[in-house]
Coordinates of C-alpha atoms in Angstrom, one line a residue:
X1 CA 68.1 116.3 109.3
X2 CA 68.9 113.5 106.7
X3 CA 72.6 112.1 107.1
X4 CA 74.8 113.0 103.7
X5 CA 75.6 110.0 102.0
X6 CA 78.1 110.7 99.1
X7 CA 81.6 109.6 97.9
X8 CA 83.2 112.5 100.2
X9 CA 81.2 111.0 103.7
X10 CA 81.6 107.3 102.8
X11 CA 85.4 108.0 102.6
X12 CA 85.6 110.4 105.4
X13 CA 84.8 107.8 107.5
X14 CA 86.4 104.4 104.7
X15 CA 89.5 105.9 104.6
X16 CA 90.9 106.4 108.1
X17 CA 88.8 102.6 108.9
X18 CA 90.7 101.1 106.3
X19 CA 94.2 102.3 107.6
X20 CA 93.0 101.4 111.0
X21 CA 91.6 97.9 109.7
X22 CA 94.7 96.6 107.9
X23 CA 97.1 97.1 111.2
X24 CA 96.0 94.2 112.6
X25 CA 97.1 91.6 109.7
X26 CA 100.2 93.7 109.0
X27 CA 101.4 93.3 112.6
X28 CA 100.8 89.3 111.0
X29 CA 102.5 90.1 107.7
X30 CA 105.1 91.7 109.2
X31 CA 105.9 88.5 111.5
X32 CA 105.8 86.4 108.7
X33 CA 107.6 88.1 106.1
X34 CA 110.6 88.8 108.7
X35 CA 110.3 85.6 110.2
X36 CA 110.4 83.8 106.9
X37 CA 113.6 85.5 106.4
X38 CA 115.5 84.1 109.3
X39 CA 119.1 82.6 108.3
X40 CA 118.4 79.6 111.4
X41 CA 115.4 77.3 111.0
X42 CA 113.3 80.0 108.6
X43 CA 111.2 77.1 107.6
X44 CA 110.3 76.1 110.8
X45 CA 109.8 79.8 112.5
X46 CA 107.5 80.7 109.5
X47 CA 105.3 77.6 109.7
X48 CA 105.5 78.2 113.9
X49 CA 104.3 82.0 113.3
X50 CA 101.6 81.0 111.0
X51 CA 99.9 78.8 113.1
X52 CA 100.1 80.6 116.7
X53 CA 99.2 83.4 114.6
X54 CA 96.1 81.3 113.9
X55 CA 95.6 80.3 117.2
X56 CA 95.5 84.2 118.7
X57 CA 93.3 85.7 115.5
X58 CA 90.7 82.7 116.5
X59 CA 90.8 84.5 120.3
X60 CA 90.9 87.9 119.1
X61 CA 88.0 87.6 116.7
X62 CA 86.0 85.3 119.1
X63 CA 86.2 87.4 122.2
X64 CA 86.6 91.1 120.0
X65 CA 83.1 90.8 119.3
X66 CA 82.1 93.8 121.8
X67 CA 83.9 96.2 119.4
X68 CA 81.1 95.7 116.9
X69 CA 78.2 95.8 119.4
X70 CA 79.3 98.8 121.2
X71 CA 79.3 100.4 117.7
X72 CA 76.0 99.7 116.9
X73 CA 74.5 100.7 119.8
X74 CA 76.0 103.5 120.1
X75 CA 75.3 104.6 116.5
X76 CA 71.8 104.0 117.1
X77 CA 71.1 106.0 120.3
X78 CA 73.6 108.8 118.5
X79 CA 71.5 108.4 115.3
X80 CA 68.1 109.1 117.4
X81 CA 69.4 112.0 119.6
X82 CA 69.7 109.7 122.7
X83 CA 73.1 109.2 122.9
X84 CA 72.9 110.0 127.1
X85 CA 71.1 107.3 127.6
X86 CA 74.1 105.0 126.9
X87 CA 77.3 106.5 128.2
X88 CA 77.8 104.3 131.0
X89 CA 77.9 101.5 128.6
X90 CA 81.0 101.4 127.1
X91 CA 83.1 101.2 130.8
X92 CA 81.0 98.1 132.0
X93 CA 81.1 96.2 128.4
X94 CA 85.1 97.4 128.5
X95 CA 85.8 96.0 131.9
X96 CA 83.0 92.7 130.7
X97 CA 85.9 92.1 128.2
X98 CA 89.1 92.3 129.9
X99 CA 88.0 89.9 132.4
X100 CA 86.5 87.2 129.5
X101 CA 90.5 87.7 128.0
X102 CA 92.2 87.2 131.2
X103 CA 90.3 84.0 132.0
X104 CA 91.6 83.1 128.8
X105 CA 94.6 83.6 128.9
X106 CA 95.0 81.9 132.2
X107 CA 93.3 78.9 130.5
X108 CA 95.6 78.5 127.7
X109 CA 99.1 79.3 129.1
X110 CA 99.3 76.1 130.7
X111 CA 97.7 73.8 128.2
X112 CA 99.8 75.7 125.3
X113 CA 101.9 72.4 124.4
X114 CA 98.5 70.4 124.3
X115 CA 97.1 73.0 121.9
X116 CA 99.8 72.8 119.1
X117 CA 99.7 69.4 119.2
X118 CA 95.8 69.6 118.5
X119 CA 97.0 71.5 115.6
X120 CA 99.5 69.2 114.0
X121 CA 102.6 70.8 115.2
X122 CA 105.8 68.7 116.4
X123 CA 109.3 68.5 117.1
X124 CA 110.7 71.9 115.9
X125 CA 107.7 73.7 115.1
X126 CA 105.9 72.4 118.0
X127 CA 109.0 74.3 120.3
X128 CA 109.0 77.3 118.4
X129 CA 104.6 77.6 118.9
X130 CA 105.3 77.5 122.5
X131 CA 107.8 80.2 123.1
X132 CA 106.4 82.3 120.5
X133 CA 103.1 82.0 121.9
X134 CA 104.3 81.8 125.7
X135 CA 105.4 85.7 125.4
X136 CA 102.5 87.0 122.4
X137 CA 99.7 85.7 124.8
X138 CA 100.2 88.5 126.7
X139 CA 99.3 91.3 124.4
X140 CA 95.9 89.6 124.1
X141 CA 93.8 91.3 126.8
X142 CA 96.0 94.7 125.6
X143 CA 94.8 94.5 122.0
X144 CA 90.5 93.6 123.5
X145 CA 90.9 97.0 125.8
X146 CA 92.2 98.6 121.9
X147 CA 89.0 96.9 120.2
X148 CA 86.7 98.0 122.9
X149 CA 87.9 101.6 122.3
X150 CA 87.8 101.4 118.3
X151 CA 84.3 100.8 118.5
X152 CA 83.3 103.7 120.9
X153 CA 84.6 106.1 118.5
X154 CA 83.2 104.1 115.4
X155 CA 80.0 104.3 117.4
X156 CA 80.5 108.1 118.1
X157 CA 81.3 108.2 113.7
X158 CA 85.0 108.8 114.0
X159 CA 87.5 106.4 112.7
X160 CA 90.3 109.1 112.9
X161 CA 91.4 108.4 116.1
X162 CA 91.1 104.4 115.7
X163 CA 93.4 105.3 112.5
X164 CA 96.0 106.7 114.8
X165 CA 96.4 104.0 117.3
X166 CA 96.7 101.7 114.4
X167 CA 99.0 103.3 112.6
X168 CA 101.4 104.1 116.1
X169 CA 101.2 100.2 116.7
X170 CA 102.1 99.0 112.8
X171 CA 104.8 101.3 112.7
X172 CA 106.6 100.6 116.1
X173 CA 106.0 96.8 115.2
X174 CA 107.8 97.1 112.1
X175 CA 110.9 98.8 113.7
X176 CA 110.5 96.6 116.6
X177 CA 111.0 93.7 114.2
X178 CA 113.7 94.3 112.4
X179 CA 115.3 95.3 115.7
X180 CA 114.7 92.4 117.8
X181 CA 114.6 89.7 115.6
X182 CA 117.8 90.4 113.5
X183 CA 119.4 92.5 116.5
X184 CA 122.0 94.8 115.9
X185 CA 126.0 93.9 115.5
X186 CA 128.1 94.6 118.7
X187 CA 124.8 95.5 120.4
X188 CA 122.1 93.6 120.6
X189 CA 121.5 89.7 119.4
X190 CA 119.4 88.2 117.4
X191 CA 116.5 87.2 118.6
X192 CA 114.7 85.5 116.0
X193 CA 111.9 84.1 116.9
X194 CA 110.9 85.5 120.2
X195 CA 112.3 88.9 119.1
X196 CA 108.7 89.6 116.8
X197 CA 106.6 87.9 119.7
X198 CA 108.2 90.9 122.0
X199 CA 108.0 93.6 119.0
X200 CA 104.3 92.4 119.2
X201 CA 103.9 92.5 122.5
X202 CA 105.7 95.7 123.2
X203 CA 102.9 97.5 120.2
X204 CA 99.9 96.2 121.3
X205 CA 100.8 97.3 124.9
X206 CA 101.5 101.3 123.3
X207 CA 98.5 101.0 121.7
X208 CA 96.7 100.6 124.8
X209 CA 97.9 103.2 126.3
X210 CA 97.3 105.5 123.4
X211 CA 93.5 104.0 122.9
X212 CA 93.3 105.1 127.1
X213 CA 94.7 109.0 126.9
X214 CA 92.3 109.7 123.3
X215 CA 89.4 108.6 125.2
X216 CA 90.0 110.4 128.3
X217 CA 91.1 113.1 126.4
X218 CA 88.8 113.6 123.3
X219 CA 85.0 112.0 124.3
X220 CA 83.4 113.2 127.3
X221 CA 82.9 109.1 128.1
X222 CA 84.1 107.7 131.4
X223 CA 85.8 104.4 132.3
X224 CA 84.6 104.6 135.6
X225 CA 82.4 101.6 136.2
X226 CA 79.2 103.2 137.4
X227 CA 75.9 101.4 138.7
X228 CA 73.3 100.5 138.1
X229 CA 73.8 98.6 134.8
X230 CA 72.8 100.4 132.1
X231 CA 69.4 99.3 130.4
X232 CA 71.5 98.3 126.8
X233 CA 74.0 96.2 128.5
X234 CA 71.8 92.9 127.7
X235 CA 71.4 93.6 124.4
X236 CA 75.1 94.2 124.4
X237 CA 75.8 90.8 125.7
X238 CA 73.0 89.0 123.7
X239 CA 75.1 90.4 120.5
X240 CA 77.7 89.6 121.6
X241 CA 76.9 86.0 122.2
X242 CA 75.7 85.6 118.6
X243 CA 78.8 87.3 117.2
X244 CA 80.6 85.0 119.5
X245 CA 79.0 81.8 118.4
X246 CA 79.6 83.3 114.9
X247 CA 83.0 83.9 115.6
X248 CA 83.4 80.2 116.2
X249 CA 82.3 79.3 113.3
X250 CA 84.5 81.1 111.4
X251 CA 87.0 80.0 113.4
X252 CA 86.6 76.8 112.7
X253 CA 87.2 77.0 109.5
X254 CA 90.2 78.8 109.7
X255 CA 91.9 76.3 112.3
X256 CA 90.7 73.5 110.4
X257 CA 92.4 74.9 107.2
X258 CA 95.8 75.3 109.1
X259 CA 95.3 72.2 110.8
X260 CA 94.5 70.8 107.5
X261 CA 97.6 72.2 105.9
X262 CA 100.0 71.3 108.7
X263 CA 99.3 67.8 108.3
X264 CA 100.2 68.4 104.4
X265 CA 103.8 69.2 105.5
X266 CA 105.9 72.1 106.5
X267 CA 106.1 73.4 102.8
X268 CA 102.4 73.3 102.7
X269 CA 102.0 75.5 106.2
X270 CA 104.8 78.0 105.0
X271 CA 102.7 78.5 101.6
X272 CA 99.0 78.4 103.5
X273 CA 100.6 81.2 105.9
X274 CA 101.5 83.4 103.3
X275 CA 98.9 82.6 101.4
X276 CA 96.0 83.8 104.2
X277 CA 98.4 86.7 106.0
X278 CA 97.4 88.5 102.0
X279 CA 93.6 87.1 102.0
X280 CA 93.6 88.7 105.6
X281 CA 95.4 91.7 104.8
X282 CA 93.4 92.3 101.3
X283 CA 90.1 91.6 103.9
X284 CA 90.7 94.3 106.2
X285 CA 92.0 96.7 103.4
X286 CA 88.2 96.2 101.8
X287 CA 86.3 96.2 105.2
X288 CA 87.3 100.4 105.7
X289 CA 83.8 100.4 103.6
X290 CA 82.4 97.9 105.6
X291 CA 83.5 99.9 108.7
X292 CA 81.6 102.8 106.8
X293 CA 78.5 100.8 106.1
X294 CA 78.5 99.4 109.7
X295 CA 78.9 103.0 111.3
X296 CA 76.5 104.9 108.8
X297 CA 74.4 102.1 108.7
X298 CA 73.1 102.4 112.9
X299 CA 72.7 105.7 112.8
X300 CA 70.5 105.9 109.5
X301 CA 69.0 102.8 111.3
X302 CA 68.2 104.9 114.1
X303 CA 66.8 108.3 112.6
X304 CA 64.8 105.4 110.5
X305 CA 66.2 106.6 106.9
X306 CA 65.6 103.5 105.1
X307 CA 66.2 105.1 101.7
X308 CA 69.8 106.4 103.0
X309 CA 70.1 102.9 104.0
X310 CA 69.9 101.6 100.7
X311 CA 72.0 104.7 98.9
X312 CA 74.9 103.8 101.3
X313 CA 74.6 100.0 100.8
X314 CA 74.7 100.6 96.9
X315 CA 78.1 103.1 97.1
X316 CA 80.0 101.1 99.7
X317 CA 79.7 97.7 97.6
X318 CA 80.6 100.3 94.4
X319 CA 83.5 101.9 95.7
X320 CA 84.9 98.4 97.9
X321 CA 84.8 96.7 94.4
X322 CA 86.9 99.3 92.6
X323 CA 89.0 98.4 95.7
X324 CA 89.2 94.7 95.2
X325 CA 90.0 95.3 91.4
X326 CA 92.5 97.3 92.1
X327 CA 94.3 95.0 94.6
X328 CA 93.5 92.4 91.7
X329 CA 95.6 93.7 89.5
X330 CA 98.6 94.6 91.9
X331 CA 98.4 91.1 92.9
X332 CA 98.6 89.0 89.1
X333 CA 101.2 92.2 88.3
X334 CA 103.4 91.4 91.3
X335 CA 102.3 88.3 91.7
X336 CA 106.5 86.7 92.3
X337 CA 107.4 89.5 94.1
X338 CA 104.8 89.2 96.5
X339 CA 105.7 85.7 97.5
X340 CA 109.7 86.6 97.9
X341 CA 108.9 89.3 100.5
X342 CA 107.3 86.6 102.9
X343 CA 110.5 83.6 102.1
X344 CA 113.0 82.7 99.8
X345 CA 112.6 78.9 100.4
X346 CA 111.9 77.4 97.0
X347 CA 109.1 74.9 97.9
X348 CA 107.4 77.1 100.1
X349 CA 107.1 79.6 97.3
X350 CA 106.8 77.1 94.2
X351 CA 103.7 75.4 96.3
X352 CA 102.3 79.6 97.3
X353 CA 102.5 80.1 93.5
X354 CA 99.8 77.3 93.0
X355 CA 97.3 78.9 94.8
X356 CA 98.4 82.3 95.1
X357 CA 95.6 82.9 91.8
X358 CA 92.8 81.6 93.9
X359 CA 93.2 84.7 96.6
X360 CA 93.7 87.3 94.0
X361 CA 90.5 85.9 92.0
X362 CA 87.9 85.5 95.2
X363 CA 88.6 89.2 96.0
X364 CA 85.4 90.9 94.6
X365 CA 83.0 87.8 96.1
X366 CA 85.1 88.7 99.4
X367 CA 84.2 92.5 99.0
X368 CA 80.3 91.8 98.8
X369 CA 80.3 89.4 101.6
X370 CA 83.0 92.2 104.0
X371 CA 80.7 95.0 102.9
X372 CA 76.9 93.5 103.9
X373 CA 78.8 91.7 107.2
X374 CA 79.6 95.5 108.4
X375 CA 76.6 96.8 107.6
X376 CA 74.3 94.3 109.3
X377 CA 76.7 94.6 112.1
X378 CA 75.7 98.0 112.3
X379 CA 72.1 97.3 111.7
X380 CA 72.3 94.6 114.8
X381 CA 71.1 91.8 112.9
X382 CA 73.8 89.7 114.9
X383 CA 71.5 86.8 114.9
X384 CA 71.4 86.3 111.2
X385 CA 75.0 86.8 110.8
X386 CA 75.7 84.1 113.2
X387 CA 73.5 81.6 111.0
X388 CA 74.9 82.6 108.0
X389 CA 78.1 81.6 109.4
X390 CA 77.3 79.2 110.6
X391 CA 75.6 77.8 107.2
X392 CA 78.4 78.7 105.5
X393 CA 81.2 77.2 107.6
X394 CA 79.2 73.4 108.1
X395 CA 77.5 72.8 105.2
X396 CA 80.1 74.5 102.4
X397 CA 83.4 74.9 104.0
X398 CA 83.8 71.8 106.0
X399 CA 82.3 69.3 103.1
X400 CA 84.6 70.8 100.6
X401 CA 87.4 70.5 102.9
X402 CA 87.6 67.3 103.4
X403 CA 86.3 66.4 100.2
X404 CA 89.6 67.5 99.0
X405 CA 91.6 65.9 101.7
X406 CA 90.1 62.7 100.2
X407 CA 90.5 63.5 96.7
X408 CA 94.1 64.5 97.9
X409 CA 93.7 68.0 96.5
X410 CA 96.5 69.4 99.2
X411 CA 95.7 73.1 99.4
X412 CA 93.4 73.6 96.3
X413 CA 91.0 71.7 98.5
X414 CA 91.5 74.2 101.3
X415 CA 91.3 77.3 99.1
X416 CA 88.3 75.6 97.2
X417 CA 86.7 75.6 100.8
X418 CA 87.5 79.3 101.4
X419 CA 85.9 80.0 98.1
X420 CA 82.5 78.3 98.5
X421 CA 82.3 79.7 102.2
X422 CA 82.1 83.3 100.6
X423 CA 80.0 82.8 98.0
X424 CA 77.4 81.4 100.8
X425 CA 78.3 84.6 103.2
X426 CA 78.3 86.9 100.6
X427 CA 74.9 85.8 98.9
X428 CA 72.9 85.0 102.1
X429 CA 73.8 88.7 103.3
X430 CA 72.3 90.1 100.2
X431 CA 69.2 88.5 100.1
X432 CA 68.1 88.8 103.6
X433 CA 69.0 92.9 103.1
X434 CA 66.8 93.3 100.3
X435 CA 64.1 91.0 102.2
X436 CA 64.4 92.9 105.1
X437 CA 64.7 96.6 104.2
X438 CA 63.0 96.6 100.6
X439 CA 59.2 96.6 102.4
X440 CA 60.3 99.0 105.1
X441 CA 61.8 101.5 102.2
X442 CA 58.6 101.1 100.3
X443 CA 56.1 101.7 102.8
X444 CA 58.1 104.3 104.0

């Protein structure tokens, strides 16, 4: 029986990805516009925030690559009425994670001064990156256990639950925030600083334990480690690896841009912060459709329905860029607004204003580019998506970059850079799709 593939399914499954999807840069946004508010050293917190915040997304996304390969595989088997065959899988690629993070984390904690120095930071900021990150590091091998369990149940085609454990964590952030950073009069101080690492640390840890009980609870999968290794495991890893390496790469480009922009002055890092905490949120708000593509997209993959391959390519790039239009024009209609929730310091907002039109404008290049990275995610093509990266970051981003550092562009170099980088992932992905999967749907 052929998998339905209409506006109703797509969303079924968009909808709930995309609520999940944005929690993770609003826990950032949240940081940053409460933060930037701060009546001591606002300046100096904000620019602190943005570039730990940096630092941890690079980890995240580097070792939160399993996610996306336990989601395809799993789609697959389900998508070929094998799903049995992998349901040891999911514990030994969980408990494969967990200790990769804690070897990181033991390998950073006491190098973190050397680390924000590699980035620029000093005197002020430099402090604040420490103790911010000192306490947020923790949460990082709470929020790999929450990816590792988002992408069983994307794999088993339910982002409802994912959805839930997102929302719990934004939420209780949010309240956390305003709690711990501005404290409460006759009760509790002001934290600042530290007060949104703990109100981040303190979600992520709920959210773990939520992810934990709704898997034990609602899948028949076990996190018992059980031998012998299960025959997918490689594959797993080898996926993995290539989303790892990709990973990097992006990455890369992303520390190099805050690196870049930290060396511009603390202005400059206040503005860039702001300015990628909205590229990152508008990203995850248009990747619930590549969440669709990349769930649908393994399991029509797997029953071998290459012409529902291509319907659900075509109506996911359709509805994500009535999306990114949409989030367009909020963004040029509220485009002061926008800046004053994240600070009220002049020059940080008069330089975010400067480049605020280059986000808003790459938004439907960044939908194409989001949409066929899910997809082939699903499909397991991880080895192309690590060259396209790859591509993308060293011979468009990087040149670009520093192009403009010599031209002394300041950041329309770095958002020139961001710009150029999607074009390349966006139109590489496209090409090799209809390369691919155009013979197979023909000789079909």
């Amino acid at each position: 029986m052929k998998a339905k593939i209409n506006f109703r399914t797509i969303n079924k499954l968009a909808i709930p990805a995309t609520v999940a999807g944005i929690a993770e840069p609003l826990l950032s946004i949240t940081d940053t516009a409460i933060v930037g508010n701060i009546p001591v050293d606002g300046l100096e917190s904000l620019a602190a925030a943005g570039i730990v915040g940096s630092f941890l997304s690079m980890l995240i996304w580097i070792l939160g690559q399993t996610r996306s390969a336990i989601s395809a595989i799993i789609s697959q088997y389900l998508g070929a009425g094998r799903l049995e065959e992998v349901k040891s899988l999911p514990a030994q690629a969980i408990y494969l994670n967990i200790a990769l993070s804690i070897l990181i984390l033991l390998s950073t904690i006491f190098v973190v001064r050397e680390i924000f120095e590699l980035l620029n930071a000093s005197g002020k900021i430099l402090e604040y990156c420490i103790s911010y990150y000192s306490i947020r590091v923790w949460g990082f091998p709470l929020t790999l256990f929450v990816f590792a369990v988002m992408g069983i149940f994307r794999g088993l085609q339910n982002t409802y639950y994912p959805m839930l454990i997102a929302i719990t964590g934004a939420v209780l952030n949010i309240g956390l925030d305003f709690l711990l950073v501005y404290g409460v009069e006759g009760y509790l101080e002001p934290m600042y600083l530290k007060g949104a690492a703990w109100a981040s640390l303190i979600a992520q840890g709920v959210m773990a334990i939520m992810a934990f009980v709704l898997l034990w609870v609602k899948t028949d999968i076990s996190l018992k480690l059980q031998l012998p290794l299960n025959k997918e495991l490689g594959r797993l890893v080898v996926m993995s690896l290539n989303l790892f390496v990709r990973a990097l790469a992006l990455n890369t480009a992303l520390i190099l841009a805050v690196r870049e922009a930290t060396d511009l002055g603390p202005q400059y890092i206040g503005a860039h912060t702001i300015a990628i905490n909205i590229w990152l949120f508008s990203a995850f708000f248009i990747d619930g459709y590549a969440a669709a593509g990349n769930i649908m997209g393994g399991r029509l993959l797997g029953a071998r329905d290459y012409a529902g391959l291509f319907t659900l390519a075509k109506r996911i790039i359709k509805y994500g860029l009535l999306i990114s239009l949409v989030l367009m024009l909020f963004g040029f209609v509220f485009y002061k607004p926008i800046g004053l929730l994240f600070s009220k310091e002049t020059l940080v907002l008069e330089t975010f204003y400067t480049v605020f039109f280059i986000v808003i404008l790459s938004l439907p290049m960044n939908t194409v580019a989001f949409v066929f990275d899910g997809l082939f995610k699903g499909l397991g093509e991880m080895k192309y998506l690590r060259n396209t990266l790859l591509a993308a970051t060293f011979l468009g981003f990087v040149p670009i970059l520093f192009v403009g550092k010599y031209l002394d562009w300041g950041l329309y170099g770095i958002w020139a850079a961001f710009t150029l980088w999607m074009v390349i992932r966006g139109g590489a992905l496209v090409w090799e799709f209809r390369r691919k999967f155009l013979p197979l749907l023909q000789n079909g």
